[in-house]
Short mmCIF file of N, CA and C in Angstrom, two decimals:
data_model
loop_
_atom_site.label_atom_id
_atom_site.label_comp_id
_atom_site.label_asym_id
_atom_site.label_seq_id
_atom_site.Cartn_x
_atom_site.Cartn_y
_atom_site.Cartn_z
N MET A 8 -44.38 29.76 12.70
CA MET A 8 -43.71 31.49 11.86
C MET A 8 -42.47 32.03 11.99
N ILE A 9 -41.65 31.57 13.10
CA ILE A 9 -39.92 31.84 12.77
C ILE A 9 -39.64 31.52 11.65
N SER A 10 -39.52 30.34 11.95
CA SER A 10 -38.97 29.57 10.94
C SER A 10 -39.13 30.35 9.92
N LYS A 11 -40.07 30.57 8.67
CA LYS A 11 -40.31 30.32 7.84
C LYS A 11 -40.16 32.48 6.99
N VAL A 12 -40.09 33.09 8.80
CA VAL A 12 -39.29 34.76 8.13
C VAL A 12 -37.47 34.41 8.39
N ILE A 13 -36.82 33.17 8.91
CA ILE A 13 -35.36 33.28 9.31
C ILE A 13 -35.62 32.77 7.45
N GLN A 14 -36.46 31.38 6.99
CA GLN A 14 -35.57 31.00 6.36
C GLN A 14 -35.91 32.34 4.77
N GLY A 15 -36.98 33.11 4.79
CA GLY A 15 -36.88 34.24 4.16
C GLY A 15 -36.10 35.24 3.83
N ALA A 16 -35.40 35.06 5.24
CA ALA A 16 -34.36 36.12 5.36
C ALA A 16 -33.00 35.84 5.30
N TYR A 17 -33.45 34.15 5.17
CA TYR A 17 -32.25 33.53 4.46
C TYR A 17 -32.09 33.22 3.81
N PHE A 18 -33.38 33.04 2.76
CA PHE A 18 -32.92 32.54 0.83
C PHE A 18 -32.84 34.08 0.45
N HIS A 19 -33.73 34.63 1.11
CA HIS A 19 -33.08 36.70 0.81
C HIS A 19 -31.86 37.29 0.53
N ASP A 20 -30.82 37.06 1.77
CA ASP A 20 -29.88 36.75 1.97
C ASP A 20 -28.85 35.79 0.68
N ILE A 21 -28.72 34.79 0.19
CA ILE A 21 -28.72 33.65 -0.54
C ILE A 21 -28.90 35.10 -2.33
N MET A 22 -30.37 34.77 -2.22
CA MET A 22 -30.47 36.11 -3.85
C MET A 22 -29.45 36.79 -4.36
N ALA A 23 -28.82 37.98 -3.31
CA ALA A 23 -28.30 39.12 -3.07
C ALA A 23 -27.00 39.07 -2.88
N GLN A 24 -25.99 37.53 -3.56
CA GLN A 24 -25.23 36.87 -3.43
C GLN A 24 -24.45 37.71 -4.75
N ALA A 25 -25.46 37.92 -5.68
CA ALA A 25 -24.49 38.11 -7.46
C ALA A 25 -24.10 39.79 -6.59
N LYS A 26 -25.44 39.93 -6.38
CA LYS A 26 -25.21 42.02 -5.45
C LYS A 26 -23.85 42.48 -5.12
N ALA A 27 -24.54 41.63 -4.36
CA ALA A 27 -22.78 41.52 -3.75
C ALA A 27 -21.25 41.19 -4.17
N LEU A 28 -21.61 40.40 -4.66
CA LEU A 28 -19.59 40.28 -5.93
C LEU A 28 -20.08 41.75 -6.42
N ASP A 29 -20.56 41.72 -7.47
CA ASP A 29 -20.87 42.73 -7.76
C ASP A 29 -20.50 43.50 -7.77
N ALA A 30 -20.50 44.32 -6.19
CA ALA A 30 -20.87 45.52 -5.46
C ALA A 30 -18.54 45.35 -5.22
N LEU A 31 -18.21 44.19 -4.92
CA LEU A 31 -16.91 44.50 -4.43
C LEU A 31 -16.35 43.99 -5.46
N ASN A 32 -15.92 43.11 -6.96
CA ASN A 32 -15.60 44.49 -8.20
C ASN A 32 -15.25 45.22 -8.87
N VAL A 33 -16.95 45.90 -8.76
CA VAL A 33 -16.45 47.77 -8.31
C VAL A 33 -15.69 48.03 -7.92
N SER A 34 -15.66 48.02 -6.47
CA SER A 34 -14.08 48.52 -5.06
C SER A 34 -13.72 47.61 -5.92
N LEU A 35 -12.42 46.76 -5.67
CA LEU A 35 -11.66 45.92 -6.50
C LEU A 35 -10.75 46.41 -7.09
N SER A 36 -11.88 47.11 -8.46
CA SER A 36 -11.17 47.77 -9.92
C SER A 36 -10.68 48.38 -9.39
N ASN A 37 -11.04 49.09 -7.91
CA ASN A 37 -10.27 51.13 -7.81
C ASN A 37 -9.38 50.95 -6.69
N GLN A 38 -8.60 49.73 -6.30
CA GLN A 38 -8.50 49.07 -5.04
C GLN A 38 -7.22 48.72 -5.74
N LYS A 39 -6.08 48.86 -4.84
CA LYS A 39 -4.58 48.43 -5.17
C LYS A 39 -3.83 47.69 -3.95
N VAL A 40 -3.33 46.91 -3.89
CA VAL A 40 -1.98 46.31 -2.81
C VAL A 40 -0.81 48.19 -2.89
N PRO A 41 -0.24 48.45 -1.23
CA PRO A 41 0.57 49.09 -1.92
C PRO A 41 1.92 48.38 -2.49
N SER A 42 2.59 49.35 -3.90
CA SER A 42 3.08 48.96 -4.52
C SER A 42 4.14 48.16 -3.49
N ALA A 43 4.20 49.89 -2.70
CA ALA A 43 5.59 48.69 -1.65
C ALA A 43 5.50 47.60 -1.08
N LEU A 44 4.26 47.32 -0.48
CA LEU A 44 3.89 45.60 -0.17
C LEU A 44 4.23 45.30 -1.17
N ARG A 45 3.83 44.93 -2.01
CA ARG A 45 4.08 44.13 -3.60
C ARG A 45 5.52 43.48 -2.95
N GLU A 46 6.09 44.68 -3.13
CA GLU A 46 7.38 44.74 -3.90
C GLU A 46 7.61 44.29 -1.96
N GLN A 47 8.31 44.16 -0.94
CA GLN A 47 8.93 43.52 -0.07
C GLN A 47 8.03 42.30 0.16
N ILE A 48 6.70 42.31 -0.32
CA ILE A 48 6.59 40.58 -0.62
C ILE A 48 7.01 39.53 -1.49
N ALA A 49 7.22 40.77 -2.99
CA ALA A 49 7.96 39.91 -3.86
C ALA A 49 9.70 39.23 -3.21
N GLY A 50 10.01 40.23 -3.08
CA GLY A 50 11.35 40.85 -2.39
C GLY A 50 11.68 40.09 -1.20
N ARG A 51 10.70 39.04 -0.33
CA ARG A 51 10.66 38.51 0.09
C ARG A 51 11.07 39.36 2.50
N GLY A 52 10.83 40.62 1.93
CA GLY A 52 11.00 41.59 2.81
C GLY A 52 10.66 40.82 4.31
N TYR A 53 9.23 40.13 3.97
CA TYR A 53 8.72 40.03 5.28
C TYR A 53 8.72 38.67 6.06
N CYS A 54 9.48 38.13 6.77
CA CYS A 54 10.42 36.91 7.23
C CYS A 54 8.70 35.83 7.14
N GLN A 55 7.60 35.99 7.31
CA GLN A 55 6.13 35.16 7.80
C GLN A 55 5.54 36.20 7.54
N VAL A 56 4.38 35.55 6.98
CA VAL A 56 3.21 36.03 6.77
C VAL A 56 1.62 34.59 7.70
N VAL A 57 1.36 35.92 8.39
CA VAL A 57 0.45 35.44 9.69
C VAL A 57 -1.07 35.85 8.76
N LEU A 58 -1.66 34.16 8.99
CA LEU A 58 -3.30 34.68 7.89
C LEU A 58 -4.68 34.05 9.17
N THR A 59 -5.29 34.89 9.44
CA THR A 59 -6.04 34.79 10.73
C THR A 59 -7.55 35.01 11.00
N GLY A 60 -8.16 34.42 11.48
CA GLY A 60 -9.36 34.56 11.77
C GLY A 60 -10.35 34.12 12.75
N MET A 61 -11.43 33.77 12.67
CA MET A 61 -12.41 33.24 13.72
C MET A 61 -12.89 32.45 12.71
N GLY A 62 -13.50 31.23 13.37
CA GLY A 62 -14.29 30.51 12.22
C GLY A 62 -14.39 30.55 11.46
N SER A 63 -16.24 30.96 10.13
CA SER A 63 -15.32 30.61 9.41
C SER A 63 -14.85 31.84 8.08
N SER A 64 -14.25 32.56 8.92
CA SER A 64 -14.03 34.10 8.62
C SER A 64 -11.68 33.08 8.55
N LEU A 65 -11.82 32.44 9.93
CA LEU A 65 -10.48 32.11 9.42
C LEU A 65 -10.33 30.56 8.39
N HIS A 66 -11.56 29.51 8.25
CA HIS A 66 -12.07 29.34 7.08
C HIS A 66 -11.98 29.09 5.93
N ALA A 67 -12.35 30.68 5.66
CA ALA A 67 -12.51 31.00 4.32
C ALA A 67 -10.49 31.78 3.30
N LEU A 68 -9.38 31.92 4.78
CA LEU A 68 -7.78 32.30 4.72
C LEU A 68 -7.24 30.55 3.95
N TYR A 69 -8.02 29.06 3.93
CA TYR A 69 -7.95 28.64 3.54
C TYR A 69 -6.45 28.89 2.17
N PRO A 70 -7.58 28.97 1.53
CA PRO A 70 -7.61 29.18 -0.13
C PRO A 70 -5.76 30.07 -0.69
N LEU A 71 -6.47 30.78 0.72
CA LEU A 71 -4.71 32.05 0.40
C LEU A 71 -3.20 31.33 1.18
N TYR A 72 -3.90 30.67 2.02
CA TYR A 72 -3.00 29.53 1.88
C TYR A 72 -1.62 29.28 1.57
N ARG A 73 -3.30 28.40 1.15
CA ARG A 73 -2.12 27.81 -0.18
C ARG A 73 -1.65 28.21 -0.81
N GLN A 74 -2.16 29.37 -1.33
CA GLN A 74 -1.54 29.53 -2.32
C GLN A 74 -0.18 30.42 -1.71
N PHE A 75 0.17 31.45 -0.84
CA PHE A 75 1.30 31.62 -0.24
C PHE A 75 1.82 31.00 -0.51
N GLY A 76 1.81 29.43 -0.07
CA GLY A 76 2.65 28.45 0.03
C GLY A 76 3.25 27.89 -0.88
N GLU A 77 2.47 27.95 -2.12
CA GLU A 77 2.86 27.94 -3.93
C GLU A 77 3.93 28.89 -4.05
N MET A 78 3.51 30.10 -3.08
CA MET A 78 4.61 31.02 -3.52
C MET A 78 6.39 30.95 -3.04
N GLY A 79 5.98 30.13 -1.42
CA GLY A 79 7.24 29.62 -1.13
C GLY A 79 7.24 31.04 0.36
N LEU A 80 6.38 31.60 0.14
CA LEU A 80 6.89 32.57 1.29
C LEU A 80 5.99 31.34 2.99
N HIS A 81 7.04 31.73 3.75
CA HIS A 81 6.35 31.40 5.03
C HIS A 81 5.39 31.36 6.10
N CYS A 82 4.63 30.82 5.69
CA CYS A 82 3.29 31.27 6.27
C CYS A 82 2.69 30.87 7.66
N HIS A 83 1.72 30.82 8.10
CA HIS A 83 1.12 30.34 8.96
C HIS A 83 -0.18 30.57 8.62
N TRP A 84 -1.23 29.54 9.26
CA TRP A 84 -2.98 29.92 9.45
C TRP A 84 -3.46 28.84 10.20
N LEU A 85 -4.02 30.15 11.40
CA LEU A 85 -4.67 30.01 12.70
C LEU A 85 -5.36 30.76 13.28
N GLU A 86 -6.41 30.42 13.96
CA GLU A 86 -7.41 30.70 14.75
C GLU A 86 -6.61 32.24 15.33
N THR A 87 -7.58 33.65 15.43
CA THR A 87 -7.18 34.53 15.97
C THR A 87 -6.89 34.29 17.69
N SER A 88 -7.84 33.27 18.40
CA SER A 88 -7.53 33.15 19.46
C SER A 88 -6.59 32.65 19.84
N GLU A 89 -5.88 31.89 18.92
CA GLU A 89 -4.54 31.04 19.38
C GLU A 89 -3.03 31.93 19.12
N LEU A 90 -3.91 32.63 18.10
CA LEU A 90 -2.06 34.03 18.22
C LEU A 90 -2.45 34.76 19.36
N LEU A 91 -3.92 34.98 20.37
CA LEU A 91 -2.99 35.85 21.47
C LEU A 91 -3.16 34.82 22.21
N LEU A 92 -2.82 33.91 22.63
CA LEU A 92 -2.28 32.95 23.07
C LEU A 92 -0.66 32.88 23.15
N GLY A 93 -0.43 32.80 22.13
CA GLY A 93 1.59 32.66 22.39
C GLY A 93 1.15 33.06 20.86
N PHE A 94 2.60 32.36 20.47
CA PHE A 94 3.09 32.87 18.73
C PHE A 94 3.85 34.36 19.23
N GLU A 95 4.37 34.62 20.58
CA GLU A 95 4.50 35.51 20.55
C GLU A 95 6.37 36.75 19.78
N PRO A 96 6.83 35.42 19.10
CA PRO A 96 7.60 35.69 18.41
C PRO A 96 7.51 36.69 17.09
N TRP A 97 6.37 35.81 16.69
CA TRP A 97 5.44 36.48 14.60
C TRP A 97 4.58 37.69 15.48
N TYR A 98 4.58 38.64 16.60
CA TYR A 98 4.44 39.48 17.23
C TYR A 98 5.83 40.60 16.55
N SER A 99 6.09 41.18 15.35
CA SER A 99 7.15 41.25 14.72
C SER A 99 6.74 41.92 13.26
N ARG A 100 7.71 43.07 13.32
CA ARG A 100 8.49 43.95 12.44
C ARG A 100 8.46 43.53 10.45
N ASP A 101 8.61 41.95 10.83
CA ASP A 101 9.03 41.65 10.05
C ASP A 101 7.72 39.79 9.22
N THR A 102 6.49 40.31 10.39
CA THR A 102 5.34 40.05 10.18
C THR A 102 4.38 40.74 9.13
N LEU A 103 3.32 40.31 8.04
CA LEU A 103 2.66 40.42 7.29
C LEU A 103 1.54 39.67 8.70
N LEU A 104 0.74 40.82 8.38
CA LEU A 104 -0.78 40.31 9.51
C LEU A 104 -1.72 40.04 8.23
N VAL A 105 -2.77 39.28 7.95
CA VAL A 105 -3.87 39.39 7.89
C VAL A 105 -4.70 39.09 8.34
N ALA A 106 -5.40 39.52 8.46
CA ALA A 106 -6.67 39.33 9.46
C ALA A 106 -7.90 39.30 8.50
N VAL A 107 -8.83 38.69 8.63
CA VAL A 107 -10.40 38.22 8.05
C VAL A 107 -12.00 38.95 9.37
N SER A 108 -12.51 38.98 9.63
CA SER A 108 -13.19 39.38 10.61
C SER A 108 -14.19 40.65 9.55
N GLN A 109 -15.67 39.35 9.88
CA GLN A 109 -16.94 40.07 8.93
C GLN A 109 -17.34 41.00 9.66
N SER A 110 -17.19 41.28 10.96
CA SER A 110 -18.03 42.44 11.48
C SER A 110 -16.87 43.76 11.95
N GLY A 111 -15.35 42.99 11.71
CA GLY A 111 -14.38 43.92 12.17
C GLY A 111 -14.44 44.42 13.66
N GLU A 112 -15.24 43.28 14.12
CA GLU A 112 -16.00 43.44 15.63
C GLU A 112 -15.34 43.04 17.29
N SER A 113 -14.89 41.26 16.23
CA SER A 113 -15.44 40.30 17.43
C SER A 113 -14.07 40.36 18.28
N ALA A 114 -14.85 40.49 19.46
CA ALA A 114 -13.49 40.43 20.55
C ALA A 114 -11.99 40.26 20.10
N GLU A 115 -12.27 38.61 19.49
CA GLU A 115 -10.58 38.24 19.31
C GLU A 115 -9.70 39.62 18.22
N ILE A 116 -10.44 40.20 17.37
CA ILE A 116 -9.83 41.01 16.54
C ILE A 116 -9.66 42.09 17.49
N VAL A 117 -10.76 42.62 17.78
CA VAL A 117 -10.33 43.61 18.58
C VAL A 117 -9.38 43.38 19.65
N GLN A 118 -9.19 42.75 20.28
CA GLN A 118 -7.60 42.26 21.31
C GLN A 118 -6.74 42.53 19.96
N LEU A 119 -6.67 41.45 18.94
CA LEU A 119 -5.38 41.77 18.16
C LEU A 119 -5.27 42.81 17.81
N MET A 120 -5.25 43.89 17.07
CA MET A 120 -5.27 45.28 17.04
C MET A 120 -5.46 46.47 18.00
N SER A 121 -5.31 45.65 19.53
CA SER A 121 -4.22 47.36 19.86
C SER A 121 -3.13 46.60 19.96
N ARG A 122 -2.97 45.06 18.43
CA ARG A 122 -0.93 45.22 18.71
C ARG A 122 -0.62 45.32 17.61
N ALA A 123 -1.89 45.96 16.88
CA ALA A 123 -1.41 46.39 15.57
C ALA A 123 -0.03 47.25 15.22
N ASN A 124 -0.03 47.46 15.38
CA ASN A 124 1.72 48.29 15.57
C ASN A 124 2.63 47.16 15.36
N ASP A 125 2.03 46.55 16.62
CA ASP A 125 3.42 44.95 16.67
C ASP A 125 4.25 44.82 15.12
N PHE A 126 3.15 44.42 14.51
CA PHE A 126 3.45 43.59 13.38
C PHE A 126 3.53 44.59 12.01
N GLY A 127 4.30 44.19 11.07
CA GLY A 127 5.23 44.74 9.84
C GLY A 127 3.73 45.79 9.80
N HIS A 128 2.58 44.62 8.49
CA HIS A 128 1.73 45.20 7.96
C HIS A 128 1.01 44.44 8.63
N VAL A 129 -0.81 45.46 7.96
CA VAL A 129 -2.09 43.89 9.00
C VAL A 129 -2.60 44.78 7.33
N ILE A 130 -3.65 43.63 6.73
CA ILE A 130 -4.10 43.45 6.15
C ILE A 130 -6.11 43.34 6.12
N GLY A 131 -6.86 44.15 6.43
CA GLY A 131 -8.24 43.83 7.01
C GLY A 131 -8.30 43.16 5.54
N ILE A 132 -9.24 42.64 6.30
CA ILE A 132 -10.75 42.11 5.35
C ILE A 132 -12.50 41.77 6.13
N THR A 133 -13.17 42.92 5.73
CA THR A 133 -14.05 43.27 6.39
C THR A 133 -14.96 43.87 5.75
N ASN A 134 -16.55 43.45 6.28
CA ASN A 134 -18.21 43.92 5.65
C ASN A 134 -18.13 45.56 6.95
N GLY A 135 -17.56 45.04 7.85
CA GLY A 135 -17.06 46.50 8.99
C GLY A 135 -16.95 47.60 8.13
N GLU A 136 -17.56 48.36 7.59
CA GLU A 136 -16.87 49.67 7.58
C GLU A 136 -15.80 50.33 8.52
N HIS A 137 -16.77 51.06 9.18
CA HIS A 137 -16.44 51.86 10.67
C HIS A 137 -15.53 50.78 11.65
N SER A 138 -15.17 50.14 11.52
CA SER A 138 -14.70 48.84 12.70
C SER A 138 -12.98 48.62 12.82
N THR A 139 -13.10 48.34 13.59
CA THR A 139 -11.75 48.47 14.56
C THR A 139 -11.09 47.70 13.78
N LEU A 140 -11.45 46.36 13.08
CA LEU A 140 -9.99 45.93 12.14
C LEU A 140 -9.97 47.03 10.98
N ALA A 141 -10.82 47.53 10.00
CA ALA A 141 -10.40 48.22 9.58
C ALA A 141 -10.43 49.97 9.92
N ARG A 142 -10.59 50.28 10.73
CA ARG A 142 -9.54 51.30 11.41
C ARG A 142 -8.43 51.02 11.65
N SER A 143 -7.34 50.08 12.07
CA SER A 143 -6.88 49.53 12.53
C SER A 143 -5.33 48.16 11.52
N ALA A 144 -5.78 48.66 10.25
CA ALA A 144 -5.37 47.84 9.36
C ALA A 144 -4.44 49.06 8.20
N GLY A 145 -3.56 48.47 8.12
CA GLY A 145 -2.33 49.68 7.11
C GLY A 145 -3.54 49.57 5.52
N THR A 146 -3.25 48.45 5.03
CA THR A 146 -4.44 48.26 4.24
C THR A 146 -6.18 47.63 4.87
N THR A 147 -6.54 48.60 4.17
CA THR A 147 -8.35 47.77 4.64
C THR A 147 -8.73 47.06 3.00
N ILE A 148 -9.59 46.06 2.95
CA ILE A 148 -10.35 45.24 1.41
C ILE A 148 -12.09 45.17 2.40
N ARG A 149 -12.44 46.11 1.77
CA ARG A 149 -14.13 46.08 1.96
C ARG A 149 -15.02 45.22 1.58
N LEU A 150 -15.69 44.46 1.77
CA LEU A 150 -16.39 43.44 1.48
C LEU A 150 -18.09 44.53 0.13
N HIS A 151 -18.25 44.68 0.98
CA HIS A 151 -19.52 45.66 0.00
C HIS A 151 -20.79 44.21 -0.27
N ALA A 152 -20.61 43.85 1.43
CA ALA A 152 -21.79 43.11 0.99
C ALA A 152 -22.81 42.86 0.99
N GLY A 153 -22.82 44.22 2.62
CA GLY A 153 -24.48 44.21 3.36
C GLY A 153 -24.49 44.03 4.64
N SER A 154 -25.45 44.31 4.43
CA SER A 154 -26.06 43.74 6.32
C SER A 154 -26.18 41.95 5.49
N GLU A 155 -26.34 41.00 6.63
CA GLU A 155 -27.30 39.63 7.02
C GLU A 155 -28.23 39.74 7.37
N SER A 156 -29.07 38.72 7.02
CA SER A 156 -30.72 38.61 8.64
C SER A 156 -29.96 37.55 9.68
N THR A 157 -29.44 36.37 9.05
CA THR A 157 -29.06 35.05 10.04
C THR A 157 -27.91 35.15 10.00
N VAL A 158 -27.39 33.41 8.85
CA VAL A 158 -25.84 33.02 8.87
C VAL A 158 -24.82 34.12 7.68
N SER A 159 -23.73 34.07 7.52
CA SER A 159 -22.74 34.79 6.60
C SER A 159 -22.60 34.03 5.10
N CYS A 160 -23.41 34.05 4.36
CA CYS A 160 -23.92 33.67 3.06
C CYS A 160 -23.09 34.63 2.36
N LYS A 161 -23.21 36.10 1.80
CA LYS A 161 -22.55 36.96 0.86
C LYS A 161 -21.49 37.43 1.59
N THR A 162 -20.94 37.61 3.10
CA THR A 162 -19.74 38.23 3.48
C THR A 162 -18.98 37.17 2.81
N TYR A 163 -19.53 35.58 3.25
CA TYR A 163 -18.78 34.56 3.05
C TYR A 163 -18.09 34.46 1.99
N LEU A 164 -19.50 34.61 0.22
CA LEU A 164 -18.84 34.37 -0.65
C LEU A 164 -18.04 35.20 -1.41
N CYS A 165 -18.65 36.94 0.19
CA CYS A 165 -17.71 38.54 -0.47
C CYS A 165 -15.67 38.06 -0.75
N THR A 166 -16.19 37.63 0.51
CA THR A 166 -14.36 37.14 1.52
C THR A 166 -14.04 36.66 0.47
N LEU A 167 -14.16 35.39 -0.18
CA LEU A 167 -13.54 34.27 -0.98
C LEU A 167 -13.41 35.29 -2.61
N ALA A 168 -14.29 35.24 -2.66
CA ALA A 168 -13.55 36.67 -3.81
C ALA A 168 -12.40 38.10 -3.65
N ALA A 169 -12.71 38.32 -2.37
CA ALA A 169 -11.35 39.53 -2.12
C ALA A 169 -10.41 38.46 -1.36
N LEU A 170 -10.49 37.72 -1.17
CA LEU A 170 -9.26 37.04 -0.70
C LEU A 170 -8.24 36.23 -2.13
N ASN A 171 -9.33 35.86 -2.82
CA ASN A 171 -8.40 35.54 -3.96
C ASN A 171 -7.74 36.30 -4.75
N TRP A 172 -8.37 37.94 -5.17
CA TRP A 172 -7.87 39.00 -5.19
C TRP A 172 -6.89 39.55 -4.99
N LEU A 173 -6.41 39.28 -3.61
CA LEU A 173 -5.63 39.71 -2.69
C LEU A 173 -4.31 38.81 -3.20
N ALA A 174 -4.66 37.85 -3.09
CA ALA A 174 -3.95 36.20 -3.89
C ALA A 174 -3.03 37.30 -5.25
N ALA A 175 -4.13 37.51 -6.01
CA ALA A 175 -3.80 38.33 -7.56
C ALA A 175 -2.19 38.85 -7.14
N GLN A 176 -2.59 39.94 -6.47
CA GLN A 176 -1.81 40.95 -5.90
C GLN A 176 -0.56 40.87 -6.19
N PHE A 177 -0.97 39.39 -5.42
CA PHE A 177 0.60 39.53 -5.90
C PHE A 177 1.43 38.16 -5.81
N THR A 178 0.96 38.29 -7.54
CA THR A 178 1.03 36.69 -8.22
C THR A 178 1.21 37.75 -9.86
N THR A 179 1.89 37.01 -10.81
CA THR A 179 1.63 37.45 -12.05
C THR A 179 -0.48 37.72 -12.26
N ILE A 180 -1.15 37.19 -11.77
CA ILE A 180 -2.18 37.32 -13.03
C ILE A 180 -2.55 38.78 -12.73
N GLU A 181 -3.01 38.49 -14.18
CA GLU A 181 -4.01 40.00 -14.96
C GLU A 181 -5.03 40.23 -14.38
N GLU A 182 -5.06 41.97 -13.54
CA GLU A 182 -5.66 42.55 -12.70
C GLU A 182 -7.45 42.43 -13.79
N CYS A 183 -7.30 42.37 -15.15
CA CYS A 183 -8.50 42.59 -15.64
C CYS A 183 -8.81 41.35 -15.83
N GLU A 184 -8.08 40.24 -15.66
CA GLU A 184 -8.58 38.70 -15.37
C GLU A 184 -9.07 38.47 -14.72
N PHE A 185 -8.39 39.24 -13.49
CA PHE A 185 -9.31 38.65 -12.19
C PHE A 185 -10.87 39.42 -12.26
N HIS A 186 -10.94 40.18 -12.99
CA HIS A 186 -11.77 41.15 -13.04
C HIS A 186 -13.29 39.91 -13.39
N ASN A 187 -13.03 39.66 -15.00
CA ASN A 187 -13.94 38.96 -15.67
C ASN A 187 -14.32 37.83 -15.25
N ASP A 188 -12.99 37.42 -14.00
CA ASP A 188 -13.23 35.66 -13.65
C ASP A 188 -14.40 36.96 -12.60
N LEU A 189 -14.80 37.06 -12.07
CA LEU A 189 -15.70 37.91 -10.61
C LEU A 189 -16.90 38.02 -11.42
N THR A 190 -16.96 39.11 -12.58
CA THR A 190 -17.84 38.62 -12.70
C THR A 190 -18.71 37.69 -13.17
N ALA A 191 -17.62 36.46 -13.85
CA ALA A 191 -17.87 34.98 -14.24
C ALA A 191 -18.42 34.31 -12.93
N ALA A 192 -18.22 34.75 -12.08
CA ALA A 192 -18.83 33.73 -11.16
C ALA A 192 -19.96 34.88 -10.84
N SER A 193 -20.15 36.34 -10.52
CA SER A 193 -21.43 36.28 -10.36
C SER A 193 -22.66 36.53 -10.81
N GLN A 194 -22.46 35.70 -12.19
CA GLN A 194 -23.41 35.40 -13.02
C GLN A 194 -23.92 33.86 -12.74
N ALA A 195 -22.85 33.26 -12.77
CA ALA A 195 -22.98 32.41 -12.38
C ALA A 195 -23.91 32.00 -10.97
N VAL A 196 -23.47 32.76 -9.83
CA VAL A 196 -24.70 32.87 -9.04
C VAL A 196 -25.71 33.15 -8.96
#
């Protein structure tokens, strides 16, 4: 009986992925990365970019890690628990931190956000509207994926889309092209 309930709830979450992407697309069409931040990235105002998360949140950052590397940015991709254990030189005003946490309340992210002011800027990607990550980040990208019954599927897909949008903010990709692509992805899902 329990497995049927879990299977039904998970199936419902999977079937709601397109709606979650549509909600994210609407939200992102009304949001921009601050121009000063874009200028600092373009002008190499940050010596390094640190991308961090735990579990699937960390793995969702890999495409952004590759894209930033292709842009010539000095970029690090590591689990938040590792970042907390060392890497003290990365806690610096010339470091851009991109932190992903679906809840925005994982123990590691909460601990890291106690030092948010040590970084030049924090971009937080989270589904938790009132979470520690959302409140602590200088720029917050909300996923708008809604709640999930079991493992992440809507939030993971929305995280990938939001991070792709973030990469587009620092490249020559036209805003309308991104939104058209996300609409097409939503329809395909």
